[in-house]
Coordinates of C-alpha atoms and ligand atoms in Angstrom, one line a residue:
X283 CA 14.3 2.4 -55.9
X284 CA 11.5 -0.2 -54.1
X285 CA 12.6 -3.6 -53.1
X286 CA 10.0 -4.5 -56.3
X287 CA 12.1 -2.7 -58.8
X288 CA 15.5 -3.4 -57.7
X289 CA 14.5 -7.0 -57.3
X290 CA 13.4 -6.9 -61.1
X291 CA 16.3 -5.2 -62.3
X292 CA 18.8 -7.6 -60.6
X293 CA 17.0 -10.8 -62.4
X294 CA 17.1 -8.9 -65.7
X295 CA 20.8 -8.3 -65.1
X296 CA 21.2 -12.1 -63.4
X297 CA 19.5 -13.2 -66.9
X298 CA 21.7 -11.1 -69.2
X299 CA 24.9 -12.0 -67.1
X300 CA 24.1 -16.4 -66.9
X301 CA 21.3 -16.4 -69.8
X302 CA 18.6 -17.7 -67.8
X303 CA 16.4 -16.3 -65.0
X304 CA 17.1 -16.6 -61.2
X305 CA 14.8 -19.3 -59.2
X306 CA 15.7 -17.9 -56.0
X307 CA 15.8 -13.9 -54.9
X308 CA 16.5 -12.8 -51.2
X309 CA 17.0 -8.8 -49.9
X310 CA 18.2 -7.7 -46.6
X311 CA 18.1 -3.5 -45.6
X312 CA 20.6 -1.4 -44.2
X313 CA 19.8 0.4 -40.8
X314 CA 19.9 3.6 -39.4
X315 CA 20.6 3.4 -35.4
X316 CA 18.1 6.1 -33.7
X317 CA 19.8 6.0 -30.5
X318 CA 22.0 3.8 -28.6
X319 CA 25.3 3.7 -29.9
X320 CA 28.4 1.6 -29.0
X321 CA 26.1 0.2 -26.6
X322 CA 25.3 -3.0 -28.6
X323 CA 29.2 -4.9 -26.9
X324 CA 28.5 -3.6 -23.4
X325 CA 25.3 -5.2 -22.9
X326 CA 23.1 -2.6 -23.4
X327 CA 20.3 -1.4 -25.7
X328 CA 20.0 0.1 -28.9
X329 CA 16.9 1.2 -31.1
X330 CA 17.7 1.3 -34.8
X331 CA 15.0 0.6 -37.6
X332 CA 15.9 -1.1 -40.9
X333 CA 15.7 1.4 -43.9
X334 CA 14.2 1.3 -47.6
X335 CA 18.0 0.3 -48.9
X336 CA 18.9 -2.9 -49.3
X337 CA 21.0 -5.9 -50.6
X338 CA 19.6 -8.3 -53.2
X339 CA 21.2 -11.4 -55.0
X340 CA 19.4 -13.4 -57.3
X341 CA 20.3 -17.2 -57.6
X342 CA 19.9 -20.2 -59.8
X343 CA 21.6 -23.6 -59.3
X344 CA 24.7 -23.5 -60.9
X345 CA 25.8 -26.4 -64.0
X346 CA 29.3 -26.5 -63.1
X347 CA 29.8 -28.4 -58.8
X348 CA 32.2 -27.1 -56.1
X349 CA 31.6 -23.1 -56.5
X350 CA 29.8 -20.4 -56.0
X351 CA 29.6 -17.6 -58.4
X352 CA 29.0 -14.1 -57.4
X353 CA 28.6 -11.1 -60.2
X354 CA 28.3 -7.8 -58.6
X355 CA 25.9 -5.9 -60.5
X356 CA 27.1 -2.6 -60.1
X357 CA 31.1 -3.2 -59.6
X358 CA 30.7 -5.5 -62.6
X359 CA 33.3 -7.9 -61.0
X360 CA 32.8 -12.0 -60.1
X361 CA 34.1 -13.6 -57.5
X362 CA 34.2 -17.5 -57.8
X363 CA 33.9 -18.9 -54.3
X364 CA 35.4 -22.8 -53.7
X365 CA 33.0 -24.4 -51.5
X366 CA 33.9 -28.1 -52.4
X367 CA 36.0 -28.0 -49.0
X368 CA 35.5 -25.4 -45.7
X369 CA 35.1 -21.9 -47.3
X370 CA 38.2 -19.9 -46.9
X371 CA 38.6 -16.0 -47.1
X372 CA 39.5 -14.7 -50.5
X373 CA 39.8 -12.1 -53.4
X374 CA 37.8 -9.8 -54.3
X375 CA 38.2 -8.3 -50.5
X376 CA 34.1 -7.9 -50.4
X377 CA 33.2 -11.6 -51.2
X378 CA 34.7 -11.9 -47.8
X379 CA 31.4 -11.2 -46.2
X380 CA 29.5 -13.5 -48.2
X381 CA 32.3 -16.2 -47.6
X382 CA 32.3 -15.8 -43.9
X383 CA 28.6 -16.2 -44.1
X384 CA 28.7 -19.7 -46.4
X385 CA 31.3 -20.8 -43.7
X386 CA 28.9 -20.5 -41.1
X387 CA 26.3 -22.5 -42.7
X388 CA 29.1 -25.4 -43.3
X389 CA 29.7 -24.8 -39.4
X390 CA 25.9 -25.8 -39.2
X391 CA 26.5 -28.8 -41.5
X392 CA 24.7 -27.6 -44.1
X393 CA 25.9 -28.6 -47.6
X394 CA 26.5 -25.9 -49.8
X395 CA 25.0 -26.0 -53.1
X396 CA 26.6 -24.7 -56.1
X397 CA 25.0 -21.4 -57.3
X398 CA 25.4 -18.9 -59.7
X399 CA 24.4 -15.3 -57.7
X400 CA 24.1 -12.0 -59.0
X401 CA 24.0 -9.1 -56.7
X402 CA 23.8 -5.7 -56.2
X403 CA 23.1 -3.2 -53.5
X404 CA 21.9 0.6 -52.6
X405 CA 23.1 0.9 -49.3
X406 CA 25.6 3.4 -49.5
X407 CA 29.4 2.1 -49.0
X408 CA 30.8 3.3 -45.9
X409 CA 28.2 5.5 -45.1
X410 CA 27.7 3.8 -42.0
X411 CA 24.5 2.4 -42.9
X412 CA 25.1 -1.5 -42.6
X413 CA 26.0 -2.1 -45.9
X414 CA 28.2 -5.4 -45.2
X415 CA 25.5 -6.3 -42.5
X416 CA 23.2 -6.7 -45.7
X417 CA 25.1 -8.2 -47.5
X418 CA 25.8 -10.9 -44.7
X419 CA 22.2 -11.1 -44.1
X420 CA 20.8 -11.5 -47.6
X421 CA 23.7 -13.9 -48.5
X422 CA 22.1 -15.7 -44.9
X423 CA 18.7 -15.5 -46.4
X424 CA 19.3 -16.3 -50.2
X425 CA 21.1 -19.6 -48.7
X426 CA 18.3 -20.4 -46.1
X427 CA 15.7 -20.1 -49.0
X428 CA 17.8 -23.0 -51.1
X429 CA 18.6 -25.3 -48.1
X430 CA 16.0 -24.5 -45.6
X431 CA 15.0 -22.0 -43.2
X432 CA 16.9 -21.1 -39.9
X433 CA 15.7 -19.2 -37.2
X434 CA 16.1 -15.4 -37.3
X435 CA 18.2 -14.5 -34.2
X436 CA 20.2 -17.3 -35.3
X437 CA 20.9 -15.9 -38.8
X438 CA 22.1 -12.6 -37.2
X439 CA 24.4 -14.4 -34.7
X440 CA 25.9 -16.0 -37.6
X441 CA 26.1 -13.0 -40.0
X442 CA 27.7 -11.3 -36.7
X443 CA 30.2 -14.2 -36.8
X444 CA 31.1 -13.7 -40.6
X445 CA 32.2 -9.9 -39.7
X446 CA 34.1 -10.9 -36.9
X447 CA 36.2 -13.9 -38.8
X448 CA 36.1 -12.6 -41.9
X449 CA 36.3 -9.1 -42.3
X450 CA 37.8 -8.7 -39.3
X451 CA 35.8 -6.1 -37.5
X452 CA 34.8 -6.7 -33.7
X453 CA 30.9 -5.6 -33.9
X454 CA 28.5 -6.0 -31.6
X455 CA 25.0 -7.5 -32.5
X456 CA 23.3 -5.0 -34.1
X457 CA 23.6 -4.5 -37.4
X458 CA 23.1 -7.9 -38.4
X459 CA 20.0 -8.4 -35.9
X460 CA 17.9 -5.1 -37.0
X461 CA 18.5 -6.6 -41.0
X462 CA 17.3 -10.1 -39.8
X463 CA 14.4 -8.3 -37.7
X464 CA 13.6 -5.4 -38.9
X465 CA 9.6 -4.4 -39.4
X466 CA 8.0 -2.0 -41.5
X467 CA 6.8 0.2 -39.4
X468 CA 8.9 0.1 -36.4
X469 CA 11.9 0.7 -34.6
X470 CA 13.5 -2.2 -33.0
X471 CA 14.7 -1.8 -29.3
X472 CA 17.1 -4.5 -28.4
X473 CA 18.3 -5.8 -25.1
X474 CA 22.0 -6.9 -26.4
X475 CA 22.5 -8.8 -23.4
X476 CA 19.2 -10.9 -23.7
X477 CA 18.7 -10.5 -27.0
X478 CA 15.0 -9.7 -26.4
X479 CA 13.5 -7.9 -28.5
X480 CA 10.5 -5.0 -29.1
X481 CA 9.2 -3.4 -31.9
X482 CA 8.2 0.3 -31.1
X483 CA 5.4 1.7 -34.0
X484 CA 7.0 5.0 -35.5
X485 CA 4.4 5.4 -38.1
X486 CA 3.2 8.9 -37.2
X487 CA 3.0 10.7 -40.4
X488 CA 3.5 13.9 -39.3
X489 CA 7.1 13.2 -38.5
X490 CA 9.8 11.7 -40.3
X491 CA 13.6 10.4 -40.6
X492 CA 16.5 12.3 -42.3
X493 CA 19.5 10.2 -43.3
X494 CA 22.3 12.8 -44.0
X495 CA 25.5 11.1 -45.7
X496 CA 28.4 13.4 -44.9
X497 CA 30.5 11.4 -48.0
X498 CA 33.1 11.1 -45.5
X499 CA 33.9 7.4 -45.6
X500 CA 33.5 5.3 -42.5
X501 CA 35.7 2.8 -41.5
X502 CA 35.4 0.5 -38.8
X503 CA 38.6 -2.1 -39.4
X504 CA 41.0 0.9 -38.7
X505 CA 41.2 -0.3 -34.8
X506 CA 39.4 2.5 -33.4
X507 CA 36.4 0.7 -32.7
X508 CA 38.4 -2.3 -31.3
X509 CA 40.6 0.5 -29.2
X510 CA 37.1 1.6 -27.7
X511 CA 35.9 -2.1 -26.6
X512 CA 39.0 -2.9 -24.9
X513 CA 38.7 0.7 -22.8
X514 CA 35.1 -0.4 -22.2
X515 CA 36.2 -3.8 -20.8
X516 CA 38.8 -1.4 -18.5
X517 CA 36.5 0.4 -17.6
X518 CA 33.9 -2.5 -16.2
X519 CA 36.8 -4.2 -14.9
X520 CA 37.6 -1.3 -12.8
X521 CA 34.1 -0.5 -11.9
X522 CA 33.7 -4.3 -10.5
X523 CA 31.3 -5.1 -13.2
X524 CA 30.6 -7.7 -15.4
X525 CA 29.9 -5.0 -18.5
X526 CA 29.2 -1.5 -18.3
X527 CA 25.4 -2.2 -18.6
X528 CA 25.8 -3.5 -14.8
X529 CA 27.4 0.2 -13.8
X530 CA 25.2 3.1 -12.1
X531 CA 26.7 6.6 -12.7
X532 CA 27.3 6.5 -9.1
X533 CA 29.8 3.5 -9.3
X534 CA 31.6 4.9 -12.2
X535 CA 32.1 8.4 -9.7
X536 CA 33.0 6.3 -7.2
X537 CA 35.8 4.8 -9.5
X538 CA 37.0 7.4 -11.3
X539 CA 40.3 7.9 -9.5
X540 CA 41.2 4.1 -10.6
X541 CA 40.8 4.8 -13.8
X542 CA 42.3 7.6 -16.7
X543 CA 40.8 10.2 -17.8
X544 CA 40.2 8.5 -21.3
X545 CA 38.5 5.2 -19.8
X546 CA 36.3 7.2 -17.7
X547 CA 34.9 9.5 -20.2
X548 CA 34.1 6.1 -22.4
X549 CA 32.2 4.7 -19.5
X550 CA 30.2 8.2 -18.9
X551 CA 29.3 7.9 -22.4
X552 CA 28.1 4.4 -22.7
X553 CA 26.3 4.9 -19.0
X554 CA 24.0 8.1 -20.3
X555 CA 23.7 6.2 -24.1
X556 CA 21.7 3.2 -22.3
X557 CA 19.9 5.1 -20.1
X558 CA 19.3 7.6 -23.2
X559 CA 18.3 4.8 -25.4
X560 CA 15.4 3.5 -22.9
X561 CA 14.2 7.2 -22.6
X562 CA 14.4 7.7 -26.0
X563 CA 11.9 4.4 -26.6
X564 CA 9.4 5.9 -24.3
X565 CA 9.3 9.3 -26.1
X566 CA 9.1 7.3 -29.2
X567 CA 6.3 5.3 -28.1
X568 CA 4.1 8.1 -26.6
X569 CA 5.2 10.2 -30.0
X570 CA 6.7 12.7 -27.5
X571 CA 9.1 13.8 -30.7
X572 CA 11.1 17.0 -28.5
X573 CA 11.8 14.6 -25.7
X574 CA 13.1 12.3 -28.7
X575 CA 15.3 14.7 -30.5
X576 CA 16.8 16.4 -27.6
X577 CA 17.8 12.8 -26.6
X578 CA 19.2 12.7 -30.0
X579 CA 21.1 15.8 -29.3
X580 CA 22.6 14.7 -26.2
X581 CA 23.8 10.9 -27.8
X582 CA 25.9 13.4 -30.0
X583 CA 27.0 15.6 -28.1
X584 CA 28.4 12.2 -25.6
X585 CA 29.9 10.5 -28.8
X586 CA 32.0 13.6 -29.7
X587 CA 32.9 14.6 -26.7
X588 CA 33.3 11.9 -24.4
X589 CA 33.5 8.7 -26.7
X590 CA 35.4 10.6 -29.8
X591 CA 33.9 8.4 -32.8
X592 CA 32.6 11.9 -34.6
X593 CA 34.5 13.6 -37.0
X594 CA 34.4 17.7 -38.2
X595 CA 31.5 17.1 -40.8
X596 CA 29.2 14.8 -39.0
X597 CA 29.1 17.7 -36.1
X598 CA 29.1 20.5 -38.8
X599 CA 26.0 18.9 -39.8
X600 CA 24.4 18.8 -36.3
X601 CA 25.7 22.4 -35.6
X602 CA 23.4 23.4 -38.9
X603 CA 20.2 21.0 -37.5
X604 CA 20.8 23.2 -34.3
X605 CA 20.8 26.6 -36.2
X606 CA 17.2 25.6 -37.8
X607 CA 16.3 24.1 -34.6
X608 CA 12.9 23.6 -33.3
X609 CA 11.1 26.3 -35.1
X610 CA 12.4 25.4 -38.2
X611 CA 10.9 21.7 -38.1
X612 CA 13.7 19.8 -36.8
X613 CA 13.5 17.6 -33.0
X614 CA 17.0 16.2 -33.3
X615 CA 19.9 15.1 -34.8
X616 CA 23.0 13.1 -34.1
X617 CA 25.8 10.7 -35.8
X618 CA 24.5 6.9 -36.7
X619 CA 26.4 4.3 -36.6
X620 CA 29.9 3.7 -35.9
X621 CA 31.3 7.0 -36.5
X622 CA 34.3 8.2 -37.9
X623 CA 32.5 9.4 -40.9
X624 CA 28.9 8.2 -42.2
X625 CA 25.6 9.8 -41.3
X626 CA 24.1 11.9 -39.3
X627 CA 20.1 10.4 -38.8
X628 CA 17.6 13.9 -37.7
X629 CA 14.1 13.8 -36.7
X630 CA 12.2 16.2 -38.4
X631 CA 8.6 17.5 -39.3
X632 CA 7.0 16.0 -42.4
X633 CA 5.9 19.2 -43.5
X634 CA 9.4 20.5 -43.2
X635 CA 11.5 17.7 -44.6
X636 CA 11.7 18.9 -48.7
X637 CA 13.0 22.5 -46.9
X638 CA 15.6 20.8 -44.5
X639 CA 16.5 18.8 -46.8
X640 CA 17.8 21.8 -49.0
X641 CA 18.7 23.8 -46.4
X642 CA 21.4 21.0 -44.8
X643 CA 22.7 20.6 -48.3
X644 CA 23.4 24.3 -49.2
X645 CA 25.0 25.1 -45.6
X646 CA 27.1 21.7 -45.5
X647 CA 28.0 22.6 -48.9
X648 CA 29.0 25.7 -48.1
X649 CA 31.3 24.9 -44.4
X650 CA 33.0 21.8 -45.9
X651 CA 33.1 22.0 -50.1
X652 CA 31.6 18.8 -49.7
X653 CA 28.0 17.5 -51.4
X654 CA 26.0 15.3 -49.0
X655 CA 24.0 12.7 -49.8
X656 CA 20.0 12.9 -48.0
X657 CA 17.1 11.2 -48.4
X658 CA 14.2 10.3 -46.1
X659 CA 13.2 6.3 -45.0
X660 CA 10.1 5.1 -43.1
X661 CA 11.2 1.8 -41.2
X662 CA 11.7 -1.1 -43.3
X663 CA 10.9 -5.0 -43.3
X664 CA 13.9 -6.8 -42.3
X665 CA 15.5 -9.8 -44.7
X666 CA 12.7 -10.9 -47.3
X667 CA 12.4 -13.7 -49.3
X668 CA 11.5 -12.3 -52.6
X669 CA 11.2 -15.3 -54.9
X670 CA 11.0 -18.5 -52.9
X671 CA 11.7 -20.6 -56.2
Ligands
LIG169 C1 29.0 -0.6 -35.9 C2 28.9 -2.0 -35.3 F1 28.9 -2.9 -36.3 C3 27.7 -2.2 -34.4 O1 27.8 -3.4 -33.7 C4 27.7 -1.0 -33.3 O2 28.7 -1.3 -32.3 C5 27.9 0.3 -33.9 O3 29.0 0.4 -34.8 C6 28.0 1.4 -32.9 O4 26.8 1.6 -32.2 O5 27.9 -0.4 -36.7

């Protein structure tokens, strides 16, 4: 569905569900990460690009003070947020993201309005696509439309802010930057530690993005993720650096003795993923798409082996990109996001897309009993302001 339609059909469905139509309407995308992953909290880079999925809530000023009402579209379920006082987490568990996000703007000293929302989203649930960084940012943006307009990187930081408090996962800036950021287009490489930013065209049409969704559930709150910052903080520590953007290869050899087995393969990971990222950028930008997919190949290959975020069907998938290989139209594929479950993101040949598309279905059918879930994106616009009222 375009951002046109499924902005339409969540005003119809805001009209039918409060009996008047919306005055305000903001969307925010989910991403895909290229390259560059669980680089974002050691200082590093990352290259993801905002995809044609997104988050939309449609708003009116509410009759009745002091709350916030939210109908999910699809779930069919309202959540009734108290905003009369500082914004507190609450039932149901996914208004948590919006309510870490209206906390932030009372943080900022913004009074909240009262508002009747309803929302609804197509970025997949734990498909390791973003889906509660677009909700975070498209809660950001619907409230920036009604009270006034914030500056982008400062929307992410406080999206980022609303995961950390209130749904409790440590991320690193990412997510929430490429849905603030994103541009139709481009990819976005990032400089985590800077926060600088450049946008990288990818708008050759002879190539294109596969988004393989293994329907294995992703889930970041588990502790893994948080288990792998803290060895990544070891790991610097014991390197003599401030994060593990600061280390050489050499200086993690050199202090590999210090150090288990566990931490160090962490580190070698994170090391080759920066240094991957920035090659990756330049293949991208020179449409050198073999240099680009082999780099894509190697990201996984360091994730499963030496960072352990994959899982059995997101490298049965890259095992079947490998079998069609070069010849049969695809660059390179690896595990987005995350991990743990999700997607697998493959660079692939226009021409050959509708073919690898079956062919990945049929074989990951086949090796798992599971269906998966594909479809192709070009690079999205970031947050949008789809009715400014
Ligand atoms: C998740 C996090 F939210 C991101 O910040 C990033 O660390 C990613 O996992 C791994 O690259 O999406």
């Amino acid at each position: 569905m375009t951002l046109k339609d499924l902005a339409a059909h969540v005003a119809a469905e805001f009209e039918k569900h409060f009996g008047r139509a919306p005055r305000w309407i903001g969307a925010a995308p989910g991403r895909v990460n290229v390259i560059g992953e669980h680089t974002d909290y050691n200082d590093g880079f990352v290259l993801p690009m905002a995809i044609e999925r997104y988050a939309v809530m449609a708003a009116d000023s509410a009759s009745v003070p002091g709350k916030i009402t939210v109908h999910d579209v699809h779930f069919k379920e309202t959540a009734t947020i108290e905003i009369s006082g500082a914004v507190t987490k609450g039932q149901p568990k996914w208004s948590n993201y919006i309510r870490g996000v209206l906390a932030g703007f009372q943080n900022r000293g913004v009074k909240l309005p009262a508002l009747d929302i309803a929302f609804m989203s197509t970025v997949p649930l734990g498909g390791g696509l973003s889906s509660s960084a677009a909700l975070e940012v498209c809660t950001a943006t619907l409230i920036e439309t009604v009270t006034g307009k914030i500056d982008p990187v400062e929307k992410a930081l406080l999206a980022q802010k609303a995961e950390h408090e209130f749904a409790g996962v440590p991320c690193g800036i990412m997510d929430q930057f490429i849905s603030a950021l994103g541009r139709e287009g481009h990819l976005l490489l990032l400089d985590c530690r800077t926060r600088k930013t450049e946008l990288v065209p990818m708008s050759d049409p002879t190539v294109e993005l596969l988004v393989i969704n293994t329907n294995v559930k992703h889930e970041l709150g588990s502790g893994e993720y948080a288990k792998r910052r803290a060895e990544c903080e070891e790991a610097a520590r014991i390197v003599g650096v401030h994060s593990l953007r600061d280390a050489t290869p050499e200086q993690l050899e050199k202090a590999k003795g210090k150090m288990s087995e566990v931490v160090y393969r962490r580190a070698r990971h994170v090391i080759g993923e920066i240094e991957r990222t920035l090659h990756a950028a330049e293949a991208i930008r020179e449409s050198n798409w073999p240099t680009a997919g082999q780099l894509m190949y190697a990201s996984h290959y360091a994730l499963r082996d030496d960072y352990e975020v994959s899982c059995k069907e997101l490298d049965v998938v890259v095992e079947i990109a490998e079998d069609i290989g070069y010849k049969g139209g695809i660059y390179g594929c690896r595990m987005t996001g995350g991990g743990f479950g999700g997607c697998c993101v493959a660079l692939v040949k226009a021409s050959a897309a509708e073919s690898i598309t079956k062919k990945i279905a049929a074989d990951y059918k086949a090796k798992t009993g599971i269906e998966a879930a594909i479809f192709a994106s070009r690079p999205a616009a970031g947050a949008t302001v789809v009715k400014a009222g």
